[in-house]
mmCIF file of C-alpha atoms in Angstrom:
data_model
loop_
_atom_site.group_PDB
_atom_site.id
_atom_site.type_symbol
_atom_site.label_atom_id
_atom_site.label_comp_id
_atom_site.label_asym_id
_atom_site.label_seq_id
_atom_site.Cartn_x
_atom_site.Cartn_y
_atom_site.Cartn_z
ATOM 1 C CA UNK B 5 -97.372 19.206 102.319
ATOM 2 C CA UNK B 6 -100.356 16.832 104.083
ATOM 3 C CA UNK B 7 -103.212 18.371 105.260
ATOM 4 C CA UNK B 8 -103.274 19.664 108.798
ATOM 5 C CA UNK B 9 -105.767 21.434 111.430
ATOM 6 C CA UNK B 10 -103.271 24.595 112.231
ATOM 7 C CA UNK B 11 -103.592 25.041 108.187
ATOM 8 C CA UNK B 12 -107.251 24.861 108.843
ATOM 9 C CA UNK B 13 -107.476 26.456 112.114
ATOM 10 C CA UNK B 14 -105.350 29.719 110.919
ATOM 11 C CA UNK B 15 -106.633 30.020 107.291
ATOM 12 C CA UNK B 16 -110.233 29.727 108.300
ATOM 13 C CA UNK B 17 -109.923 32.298 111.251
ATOM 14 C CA UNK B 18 -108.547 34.772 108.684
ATOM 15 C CA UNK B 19 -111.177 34.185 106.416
ATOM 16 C CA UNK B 20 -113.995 34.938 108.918
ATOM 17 C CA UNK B 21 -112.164 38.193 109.694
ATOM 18 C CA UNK B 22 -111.229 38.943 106.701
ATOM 19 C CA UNK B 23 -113.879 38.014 103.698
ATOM 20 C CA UNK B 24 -115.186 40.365 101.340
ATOM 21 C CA UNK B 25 -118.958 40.137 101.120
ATOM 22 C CA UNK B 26 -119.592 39.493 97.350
ATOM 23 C CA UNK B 27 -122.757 38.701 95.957
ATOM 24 C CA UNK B 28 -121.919 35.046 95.072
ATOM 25 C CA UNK B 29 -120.740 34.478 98.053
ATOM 26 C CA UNK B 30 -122.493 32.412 100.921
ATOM 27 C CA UNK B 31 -125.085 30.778 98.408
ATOM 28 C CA UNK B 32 -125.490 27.727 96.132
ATOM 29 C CA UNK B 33 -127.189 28.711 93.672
ATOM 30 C CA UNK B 34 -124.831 26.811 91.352
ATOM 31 C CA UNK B 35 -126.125 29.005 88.288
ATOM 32 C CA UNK B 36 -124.733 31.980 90.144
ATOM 33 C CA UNK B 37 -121.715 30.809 91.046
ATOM 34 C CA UNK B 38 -121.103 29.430 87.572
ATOM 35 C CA UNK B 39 -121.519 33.041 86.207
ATOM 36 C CA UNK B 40 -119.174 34.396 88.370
ATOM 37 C CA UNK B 41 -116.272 32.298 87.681
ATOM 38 C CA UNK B 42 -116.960 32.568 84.162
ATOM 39 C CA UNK B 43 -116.507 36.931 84.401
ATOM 40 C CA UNK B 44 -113.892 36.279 86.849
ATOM 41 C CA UNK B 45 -111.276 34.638 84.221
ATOM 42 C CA UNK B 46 -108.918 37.328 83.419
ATOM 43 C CA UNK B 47 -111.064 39.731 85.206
ATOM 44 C CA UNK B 48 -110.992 41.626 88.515
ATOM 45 C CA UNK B 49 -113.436 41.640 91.299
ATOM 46 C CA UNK B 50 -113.601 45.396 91.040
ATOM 47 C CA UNK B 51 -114.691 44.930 87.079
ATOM 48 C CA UNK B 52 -116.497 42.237 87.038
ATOM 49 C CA UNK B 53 -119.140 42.682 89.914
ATOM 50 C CA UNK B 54 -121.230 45.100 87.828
ATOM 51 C CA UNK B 55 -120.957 42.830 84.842
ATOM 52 C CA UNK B 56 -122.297 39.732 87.231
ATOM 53 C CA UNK B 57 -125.150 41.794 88.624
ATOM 54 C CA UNK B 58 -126.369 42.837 84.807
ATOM 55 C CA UNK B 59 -126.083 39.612 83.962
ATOM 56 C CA UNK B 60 -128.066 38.349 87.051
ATOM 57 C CA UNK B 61 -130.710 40.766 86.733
ATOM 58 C CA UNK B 62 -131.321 40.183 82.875
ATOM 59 C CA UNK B 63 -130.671 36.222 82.675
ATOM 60 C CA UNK B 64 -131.548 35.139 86.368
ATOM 61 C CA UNK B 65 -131.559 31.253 85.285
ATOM 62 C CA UNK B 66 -130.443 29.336 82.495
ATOM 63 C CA UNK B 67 -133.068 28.977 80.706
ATOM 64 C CA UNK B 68 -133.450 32.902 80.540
ATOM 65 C CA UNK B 69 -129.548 32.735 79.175
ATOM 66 C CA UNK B 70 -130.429 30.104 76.760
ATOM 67 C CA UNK B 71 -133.343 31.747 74.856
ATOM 68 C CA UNK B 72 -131.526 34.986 74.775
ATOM 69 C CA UNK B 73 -129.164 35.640 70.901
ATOM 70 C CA UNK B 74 -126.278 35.353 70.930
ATOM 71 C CA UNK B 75 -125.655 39.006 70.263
ATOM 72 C CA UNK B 76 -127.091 40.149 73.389
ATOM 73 C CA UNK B 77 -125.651 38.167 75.238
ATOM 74 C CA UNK B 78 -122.004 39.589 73.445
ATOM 75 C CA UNK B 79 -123.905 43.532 74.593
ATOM 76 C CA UNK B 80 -123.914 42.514 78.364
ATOM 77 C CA UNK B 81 -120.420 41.181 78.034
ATOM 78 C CA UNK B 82 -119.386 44.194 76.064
ATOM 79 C CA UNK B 83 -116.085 45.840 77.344
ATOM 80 C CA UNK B 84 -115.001 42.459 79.345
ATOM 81 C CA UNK B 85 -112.930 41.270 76.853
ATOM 82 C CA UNK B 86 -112.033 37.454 75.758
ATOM 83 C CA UNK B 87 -115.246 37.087 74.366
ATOM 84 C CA UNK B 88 -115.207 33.274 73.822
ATOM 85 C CA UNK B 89 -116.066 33.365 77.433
ATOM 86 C CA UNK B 90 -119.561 34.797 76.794
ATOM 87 C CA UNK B 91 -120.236 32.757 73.729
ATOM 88 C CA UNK B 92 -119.610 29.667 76.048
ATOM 89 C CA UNK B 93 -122.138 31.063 78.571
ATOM 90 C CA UNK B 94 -124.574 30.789 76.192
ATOM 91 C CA UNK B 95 -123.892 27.446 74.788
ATOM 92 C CA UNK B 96 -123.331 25.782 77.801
ATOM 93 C CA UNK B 97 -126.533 27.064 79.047
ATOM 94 C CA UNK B 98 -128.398 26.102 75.780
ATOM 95 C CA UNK B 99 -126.654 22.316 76.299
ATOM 96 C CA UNK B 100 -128.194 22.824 80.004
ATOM 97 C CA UNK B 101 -131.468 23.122 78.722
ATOM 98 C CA UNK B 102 -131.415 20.705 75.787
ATOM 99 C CA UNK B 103 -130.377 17.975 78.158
ATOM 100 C CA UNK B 104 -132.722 18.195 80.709
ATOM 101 C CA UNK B 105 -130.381 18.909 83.390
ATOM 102 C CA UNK B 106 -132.013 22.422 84.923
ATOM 103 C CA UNK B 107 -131.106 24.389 86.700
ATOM 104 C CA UNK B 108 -127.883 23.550 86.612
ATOM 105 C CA UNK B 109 -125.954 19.690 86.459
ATOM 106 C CA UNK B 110 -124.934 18.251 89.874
ATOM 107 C CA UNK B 111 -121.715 16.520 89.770
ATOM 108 C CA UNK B 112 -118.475 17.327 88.931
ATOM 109 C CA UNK B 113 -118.174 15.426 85.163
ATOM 110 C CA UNK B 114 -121.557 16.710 83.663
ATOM 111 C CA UNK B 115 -119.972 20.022 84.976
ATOM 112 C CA UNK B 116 -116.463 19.699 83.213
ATOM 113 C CA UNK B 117 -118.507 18.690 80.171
ATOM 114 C CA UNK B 118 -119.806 22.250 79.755
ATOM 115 C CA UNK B 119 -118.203 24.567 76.848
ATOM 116 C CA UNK B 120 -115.588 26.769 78.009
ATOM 117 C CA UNK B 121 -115.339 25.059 81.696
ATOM 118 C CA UNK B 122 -112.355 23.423 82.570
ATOM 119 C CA UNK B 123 -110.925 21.426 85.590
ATOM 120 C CA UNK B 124 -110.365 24.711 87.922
ATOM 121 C CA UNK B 125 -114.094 26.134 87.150
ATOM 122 C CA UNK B 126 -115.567 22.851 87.478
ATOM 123 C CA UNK B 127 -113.892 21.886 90.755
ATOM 124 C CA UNK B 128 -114.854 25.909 91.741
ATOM 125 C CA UNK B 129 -118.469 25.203 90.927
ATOM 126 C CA UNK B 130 -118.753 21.532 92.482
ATOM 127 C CA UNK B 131 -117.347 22.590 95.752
ATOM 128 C CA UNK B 132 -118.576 25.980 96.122
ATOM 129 C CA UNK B 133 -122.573 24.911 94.823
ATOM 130 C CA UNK B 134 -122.583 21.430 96.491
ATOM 131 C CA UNK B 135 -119.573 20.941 98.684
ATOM 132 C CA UNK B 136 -118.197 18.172 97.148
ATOM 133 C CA UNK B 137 -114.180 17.751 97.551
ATOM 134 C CA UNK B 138 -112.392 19.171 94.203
ATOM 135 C CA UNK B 139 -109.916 21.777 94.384
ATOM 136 C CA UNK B 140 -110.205 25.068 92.925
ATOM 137 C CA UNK B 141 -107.111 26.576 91.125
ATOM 138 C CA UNK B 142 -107.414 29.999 90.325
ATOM 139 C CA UNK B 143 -104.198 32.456 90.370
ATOM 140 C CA UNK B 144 -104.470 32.838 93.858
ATOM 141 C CA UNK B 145 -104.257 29.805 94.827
ATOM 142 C CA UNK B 146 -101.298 28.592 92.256
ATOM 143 C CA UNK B 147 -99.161 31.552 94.122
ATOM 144 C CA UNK B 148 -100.280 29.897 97.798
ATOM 145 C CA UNK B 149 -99.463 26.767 97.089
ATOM 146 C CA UNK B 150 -96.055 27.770 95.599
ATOM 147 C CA UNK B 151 -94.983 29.466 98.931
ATOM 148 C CA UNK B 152 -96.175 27.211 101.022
ATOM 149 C CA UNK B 153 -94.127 24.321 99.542
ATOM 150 C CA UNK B 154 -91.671 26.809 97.990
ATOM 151 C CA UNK B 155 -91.990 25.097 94.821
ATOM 152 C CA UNK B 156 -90.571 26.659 91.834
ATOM 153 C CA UNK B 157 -92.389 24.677 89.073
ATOM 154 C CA UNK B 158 -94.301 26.814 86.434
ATOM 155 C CA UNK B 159 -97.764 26.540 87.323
ATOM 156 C CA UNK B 160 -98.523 27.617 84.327
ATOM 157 C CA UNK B 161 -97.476 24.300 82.211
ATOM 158 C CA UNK B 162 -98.959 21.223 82.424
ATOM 159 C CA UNK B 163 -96.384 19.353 84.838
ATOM 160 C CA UNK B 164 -97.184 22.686 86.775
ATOM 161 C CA UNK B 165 -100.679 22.425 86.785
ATOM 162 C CA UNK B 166 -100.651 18.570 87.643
ATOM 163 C CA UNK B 167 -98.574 18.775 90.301
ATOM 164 C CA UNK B 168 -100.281 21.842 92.125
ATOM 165 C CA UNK B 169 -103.316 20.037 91.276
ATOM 166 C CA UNK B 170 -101.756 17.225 92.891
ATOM 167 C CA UNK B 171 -100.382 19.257 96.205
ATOM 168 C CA UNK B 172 -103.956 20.861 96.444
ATOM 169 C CA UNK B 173 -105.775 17.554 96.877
ATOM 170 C CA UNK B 174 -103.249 17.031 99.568
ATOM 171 C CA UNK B 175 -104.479 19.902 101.231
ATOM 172 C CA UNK B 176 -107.825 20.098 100.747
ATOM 173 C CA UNK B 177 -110.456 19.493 103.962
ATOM 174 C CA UNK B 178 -112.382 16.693 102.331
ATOM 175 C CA UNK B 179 -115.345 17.680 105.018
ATOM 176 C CA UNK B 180 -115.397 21.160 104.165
ATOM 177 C CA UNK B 181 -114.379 21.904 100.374
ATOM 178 C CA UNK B 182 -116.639 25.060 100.209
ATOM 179 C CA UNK B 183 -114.828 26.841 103.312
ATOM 180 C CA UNK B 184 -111.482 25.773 102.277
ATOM 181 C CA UNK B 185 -110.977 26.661 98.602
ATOM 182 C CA UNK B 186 -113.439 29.662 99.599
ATOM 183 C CA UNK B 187 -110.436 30.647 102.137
ATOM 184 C CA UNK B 188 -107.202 29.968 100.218
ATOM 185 C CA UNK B 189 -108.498 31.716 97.024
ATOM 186 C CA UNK B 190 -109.876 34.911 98.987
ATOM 187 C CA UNK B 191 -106.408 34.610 101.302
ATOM 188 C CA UNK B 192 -104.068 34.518 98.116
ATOM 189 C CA UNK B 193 -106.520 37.705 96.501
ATOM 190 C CA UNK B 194 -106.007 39.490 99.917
ATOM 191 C CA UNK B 195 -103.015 38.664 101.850
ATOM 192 C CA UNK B 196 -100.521 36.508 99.701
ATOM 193 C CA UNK B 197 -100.395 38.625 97.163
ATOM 194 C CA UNK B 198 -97.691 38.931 94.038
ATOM 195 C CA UNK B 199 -95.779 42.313 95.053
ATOM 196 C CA UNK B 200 -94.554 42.608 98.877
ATOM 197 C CA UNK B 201 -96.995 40.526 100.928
ATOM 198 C CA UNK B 202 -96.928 41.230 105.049
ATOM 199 C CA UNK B 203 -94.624 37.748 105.911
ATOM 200 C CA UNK B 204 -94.125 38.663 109.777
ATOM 201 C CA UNK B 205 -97.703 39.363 110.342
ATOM 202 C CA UNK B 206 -99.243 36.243 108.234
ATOM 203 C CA UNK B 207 -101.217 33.556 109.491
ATOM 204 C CA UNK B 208 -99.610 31.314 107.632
ATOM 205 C CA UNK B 209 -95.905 32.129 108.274
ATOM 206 C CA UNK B 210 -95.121 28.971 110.836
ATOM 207 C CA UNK B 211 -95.850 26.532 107.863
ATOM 208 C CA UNK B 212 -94.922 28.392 104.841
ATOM 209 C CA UNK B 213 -91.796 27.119 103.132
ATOM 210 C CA UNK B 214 -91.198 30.059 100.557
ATOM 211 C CA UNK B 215 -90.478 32.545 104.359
ATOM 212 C CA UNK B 216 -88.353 29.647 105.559
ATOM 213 C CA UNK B 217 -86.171 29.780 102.315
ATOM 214 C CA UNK B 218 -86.276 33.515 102.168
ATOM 215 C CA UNK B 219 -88.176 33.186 98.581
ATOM 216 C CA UNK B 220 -91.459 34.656 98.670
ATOM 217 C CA UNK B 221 -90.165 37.439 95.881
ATOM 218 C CA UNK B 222 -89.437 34.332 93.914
ATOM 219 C CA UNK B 223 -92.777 32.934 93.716
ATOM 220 C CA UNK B 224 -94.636 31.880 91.911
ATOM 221 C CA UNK B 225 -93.073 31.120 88.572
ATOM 222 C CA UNK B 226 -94.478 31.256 85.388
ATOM 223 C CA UNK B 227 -93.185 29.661 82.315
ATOM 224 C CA UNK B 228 -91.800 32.651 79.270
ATOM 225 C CA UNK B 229 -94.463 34.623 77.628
ATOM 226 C CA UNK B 230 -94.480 34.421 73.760
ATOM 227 C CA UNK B 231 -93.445 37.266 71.960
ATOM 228 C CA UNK B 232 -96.417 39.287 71.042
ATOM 229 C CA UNK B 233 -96.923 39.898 67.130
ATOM 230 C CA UNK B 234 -97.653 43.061 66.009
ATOM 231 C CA UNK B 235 -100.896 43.551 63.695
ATOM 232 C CA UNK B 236 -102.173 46.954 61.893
ATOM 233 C CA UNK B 237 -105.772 47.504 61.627
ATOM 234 C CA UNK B 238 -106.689 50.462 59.322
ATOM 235 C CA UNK B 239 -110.510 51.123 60.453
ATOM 236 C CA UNK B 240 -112.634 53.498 58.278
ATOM 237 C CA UNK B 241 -115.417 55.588 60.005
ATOM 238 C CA UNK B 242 -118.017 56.694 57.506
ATOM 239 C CA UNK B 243 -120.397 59.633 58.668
ATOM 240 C CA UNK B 244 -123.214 60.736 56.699
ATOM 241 C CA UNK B 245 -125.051 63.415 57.708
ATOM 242 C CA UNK B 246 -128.228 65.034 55.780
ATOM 243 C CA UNK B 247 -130.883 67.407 56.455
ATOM 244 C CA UNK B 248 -133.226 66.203 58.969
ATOM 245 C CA UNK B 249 -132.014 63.035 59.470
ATOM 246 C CA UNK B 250 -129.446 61.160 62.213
ATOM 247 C CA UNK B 251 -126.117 60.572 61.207
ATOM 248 C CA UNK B 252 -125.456 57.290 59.790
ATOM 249 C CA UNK B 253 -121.943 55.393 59.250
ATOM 250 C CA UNK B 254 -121.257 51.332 58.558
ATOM 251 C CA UNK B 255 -120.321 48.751 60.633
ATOM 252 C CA UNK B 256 -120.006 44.965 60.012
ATOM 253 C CA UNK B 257 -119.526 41.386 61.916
ATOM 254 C CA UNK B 258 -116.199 39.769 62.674
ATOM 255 C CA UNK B 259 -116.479 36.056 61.413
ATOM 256 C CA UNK B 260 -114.429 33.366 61.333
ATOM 257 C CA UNK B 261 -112.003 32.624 64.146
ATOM 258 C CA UNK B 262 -110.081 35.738 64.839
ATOM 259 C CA UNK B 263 -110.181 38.441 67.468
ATOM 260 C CA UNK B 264 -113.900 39.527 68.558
ATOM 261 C CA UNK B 265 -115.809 36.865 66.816
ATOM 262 C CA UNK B 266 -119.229 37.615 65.816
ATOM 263 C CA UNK B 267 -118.429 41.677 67.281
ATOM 264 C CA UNK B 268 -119.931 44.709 65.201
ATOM 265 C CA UNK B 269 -117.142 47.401 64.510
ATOM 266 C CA UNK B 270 -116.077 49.823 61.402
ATOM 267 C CA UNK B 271 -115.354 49.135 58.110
ATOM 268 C CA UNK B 272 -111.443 47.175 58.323
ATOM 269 C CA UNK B 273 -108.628 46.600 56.434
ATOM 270 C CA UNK B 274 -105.812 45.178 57.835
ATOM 271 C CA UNK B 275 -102.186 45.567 56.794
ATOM 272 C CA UNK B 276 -98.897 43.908 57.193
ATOM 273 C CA UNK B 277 -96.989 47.318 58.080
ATOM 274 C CA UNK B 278 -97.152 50.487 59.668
ATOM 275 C CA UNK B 279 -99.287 53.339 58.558
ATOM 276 C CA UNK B 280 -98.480 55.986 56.295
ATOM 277 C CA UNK B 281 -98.402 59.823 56.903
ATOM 278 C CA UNK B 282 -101.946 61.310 56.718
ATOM 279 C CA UNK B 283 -103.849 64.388 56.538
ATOM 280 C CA UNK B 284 -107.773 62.314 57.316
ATOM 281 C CA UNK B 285 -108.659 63.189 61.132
ATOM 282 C CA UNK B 286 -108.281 59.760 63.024
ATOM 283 C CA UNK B 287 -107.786 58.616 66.267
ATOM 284 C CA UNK B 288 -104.522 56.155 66.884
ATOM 285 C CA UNK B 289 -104.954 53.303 69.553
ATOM 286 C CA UNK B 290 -102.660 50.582 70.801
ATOM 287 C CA UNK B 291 -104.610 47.774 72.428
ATOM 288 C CA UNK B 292 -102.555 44.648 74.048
ATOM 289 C CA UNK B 293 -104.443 40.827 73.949
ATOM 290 C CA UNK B 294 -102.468 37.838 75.406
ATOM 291 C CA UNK B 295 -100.234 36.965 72.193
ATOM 292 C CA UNK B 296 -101.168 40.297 69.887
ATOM 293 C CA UNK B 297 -100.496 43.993 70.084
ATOM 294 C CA UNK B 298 -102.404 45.884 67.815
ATOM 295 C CA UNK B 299 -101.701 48.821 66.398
ATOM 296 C CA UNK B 300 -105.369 50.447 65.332
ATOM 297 C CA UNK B 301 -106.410 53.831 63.200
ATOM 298 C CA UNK B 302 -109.798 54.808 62.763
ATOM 299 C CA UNK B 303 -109.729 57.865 59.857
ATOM 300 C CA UNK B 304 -112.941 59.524 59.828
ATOM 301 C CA UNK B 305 -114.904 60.442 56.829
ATOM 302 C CA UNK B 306 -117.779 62.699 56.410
ATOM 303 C CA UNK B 307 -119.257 61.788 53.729
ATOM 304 C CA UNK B 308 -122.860 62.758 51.860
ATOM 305 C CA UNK B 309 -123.475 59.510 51.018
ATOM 306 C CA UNK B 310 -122.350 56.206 52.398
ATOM 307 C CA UNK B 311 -120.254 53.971 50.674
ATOM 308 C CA UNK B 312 -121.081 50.472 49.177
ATOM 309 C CA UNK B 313 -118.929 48.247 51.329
ATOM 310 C CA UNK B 314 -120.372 44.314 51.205
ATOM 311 C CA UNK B 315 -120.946 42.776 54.314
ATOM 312 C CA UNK B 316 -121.578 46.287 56.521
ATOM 313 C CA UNK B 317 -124.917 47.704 57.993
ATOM 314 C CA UNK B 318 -126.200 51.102 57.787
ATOM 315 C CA UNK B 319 -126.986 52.285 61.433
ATOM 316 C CA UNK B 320 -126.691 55.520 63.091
ATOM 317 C CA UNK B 321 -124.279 56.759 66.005
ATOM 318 C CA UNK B 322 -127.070 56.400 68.401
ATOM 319 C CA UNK B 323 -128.043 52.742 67.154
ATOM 320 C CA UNK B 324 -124.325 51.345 67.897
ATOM 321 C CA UNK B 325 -125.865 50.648 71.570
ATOM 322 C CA UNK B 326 -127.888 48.215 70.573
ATOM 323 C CA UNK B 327 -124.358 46.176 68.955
ATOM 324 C CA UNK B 328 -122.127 44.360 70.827
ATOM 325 C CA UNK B 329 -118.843 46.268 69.908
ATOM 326 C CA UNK B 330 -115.050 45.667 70.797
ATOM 327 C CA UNK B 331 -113.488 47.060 73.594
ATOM 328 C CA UNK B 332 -111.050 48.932 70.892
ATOM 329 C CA UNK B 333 -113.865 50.264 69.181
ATOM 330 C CA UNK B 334 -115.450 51.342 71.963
ATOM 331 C CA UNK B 335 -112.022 53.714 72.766
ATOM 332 C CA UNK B 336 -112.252 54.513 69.604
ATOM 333 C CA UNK B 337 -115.456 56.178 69.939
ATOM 334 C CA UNK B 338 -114.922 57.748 73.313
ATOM 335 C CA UNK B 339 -111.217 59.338 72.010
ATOM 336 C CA UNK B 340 -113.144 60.413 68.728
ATOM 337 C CA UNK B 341 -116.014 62.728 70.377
ATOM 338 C CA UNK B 342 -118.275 60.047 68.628
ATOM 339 C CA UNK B 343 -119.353 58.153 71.536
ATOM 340 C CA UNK B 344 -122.467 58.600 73.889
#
């Protein structure tokens, strides 16, 4: 599919009648923008606007985000899940600063270069920030540009990826990158959407291939998700109460390269089967990542004094605000009575 001014015309008609009005939106602060397409990855709008406007209010430049630890910046991401995002905020914005290029780089390779951005964020924040002509490939967009051609090719594999990439750079208004991948995204988040999009009534329908065919239903496709393994994390909630003072319990860090890196939650163990029969109160949770289902108990304790467990910190229930916790633990606390 070549470019063309009906695509234009009709797509950016819709959009002006049909845009949300989001806080990122309609600026170029390419800071800004660069935070919202980082909280944006696996996340919805409806989620992730409160996230962006704590973030904007506490780290309004990237200098701000570079001083900050690491750990606080994990608190303000807390609950948003696939933290590696948040950990690449912060180094990417520390690389900013170390390199002179404040208050934020300028073309579209010192971009890319940036931990955790890749070709779709970088050709988001080039076009969106400065108008220059990259595509920008989110989800939406992948499921346009498979109707419109009515191309069954996973998107989601890299022949997929380069040959969307491909058709997109086709399409794109070389003049105008900012309104069009502005308008396709926002049209594929609002009108071409995965379950039972309006066909007779879209702007679109003249050109698209997939209503043609009869194969909207169809499309996209995405290649065949891995089976998810099964993991059972036995999670140990210590609480020590005496007279006069707070009750405390222990918590300790995630290292190394698993789930929640660098994360505070309860004393773990984690075994290779399921659990056992048991008369401890505890709270059962089931909590699904991309490639992992866990299967999670927290048995609680009262105890009169804490146990010595190396590695954990002493803290009280009212402290664990001030600790970047896991989304499980933090269900784990609200199903418990424990949380604030």
């Amino acid at each position: 599919m070549k470019r063309s001014e009906n695509l234009y015309n009709q797509l950016y008609r819709w959009y002006d009648q049909n845009k949300r009005v989001l806080p990122w939106r309609e600026i170029e602060d390419a800071y800004r923008i660069w935070l919202s397409e980082i909280i944006l990855q696996q996340t919805r709008v409806e989620q992730g606007l409160p996230y962006y406007l704590r973030f904007v209010e506490r780290f309004p430049d990237v200098e701000t985000l570079a001083k900050a630890s690491e750990d606080e910046v994990l608190r303000y991401w807390q609950g948003l899940g696939y933290y590696s995002r948040a950990r690449n905020l912060h180094k990417a914005a520390q690389q900013i600063v170390a390199n002179g290029q404040m208050p934020f780089p300028t073309d579209y390779q010192a971009i890319r270069a940036l931990p955790g951005i890749g070709d779709y964020t970088a050709g988001a924040i080039a076009a969106f920030a400065y108008n220059l002509p990259y595509p920008a490939l989110d989800g939406n967009v992948y499921r346009v540009l498979s109707r419109l051609t009515n191309c069954a090719i996973a998107f989601d594999t890299t022949a997929g990826k380069k040959h969307f990439h491909k058709v997109a750079e086709e399409l794109l208004d070389q003049e105008n990158a900012r309104l069009f991948d502005s308008a396709i995204m926002e049209f594929g988040a609002l009108w071409c959407v995965p379950q039972s999009p309006d066909c007779d009534a879209c702007p679109l329908e003249a050109i698209c291939q997939a209503k043609a065919h009869q194969t909207v239903d169809l499309l996209p496709v995405r290649k065949p998700r891995p089976q998810l393994k099964d993991r059972y994390l036995n999670y140990s909630i210590y609480l020590c109460k005496k007279d006069g003072e707070e009750v405390t319990t222990l918590i300790q860090q995630r290292q190394g390269n698993d789930i929640w890196k660098h994360l505070w939650e309860f004393v773990l163990r984690e075994t290779e089967t399921e659990f056992e029969p048991t008369t401890v109160p505890h709270v059962d949770l089931t909590h699904i990542l991309s490639h992992q289902r866990l299967h999670a108990r927290y048995n609680i304790y009262k105890v009169s004094e804490l146990p010595n467990v190396e590695g954990t910190k002493k803290v009280t229930l009212n402290e664990l605000d001030d600790y970047a916790l896991s989304r499980l633990t933090l269900r784990a606390l609200e199903k418990s009575g424990l949380g604030n």
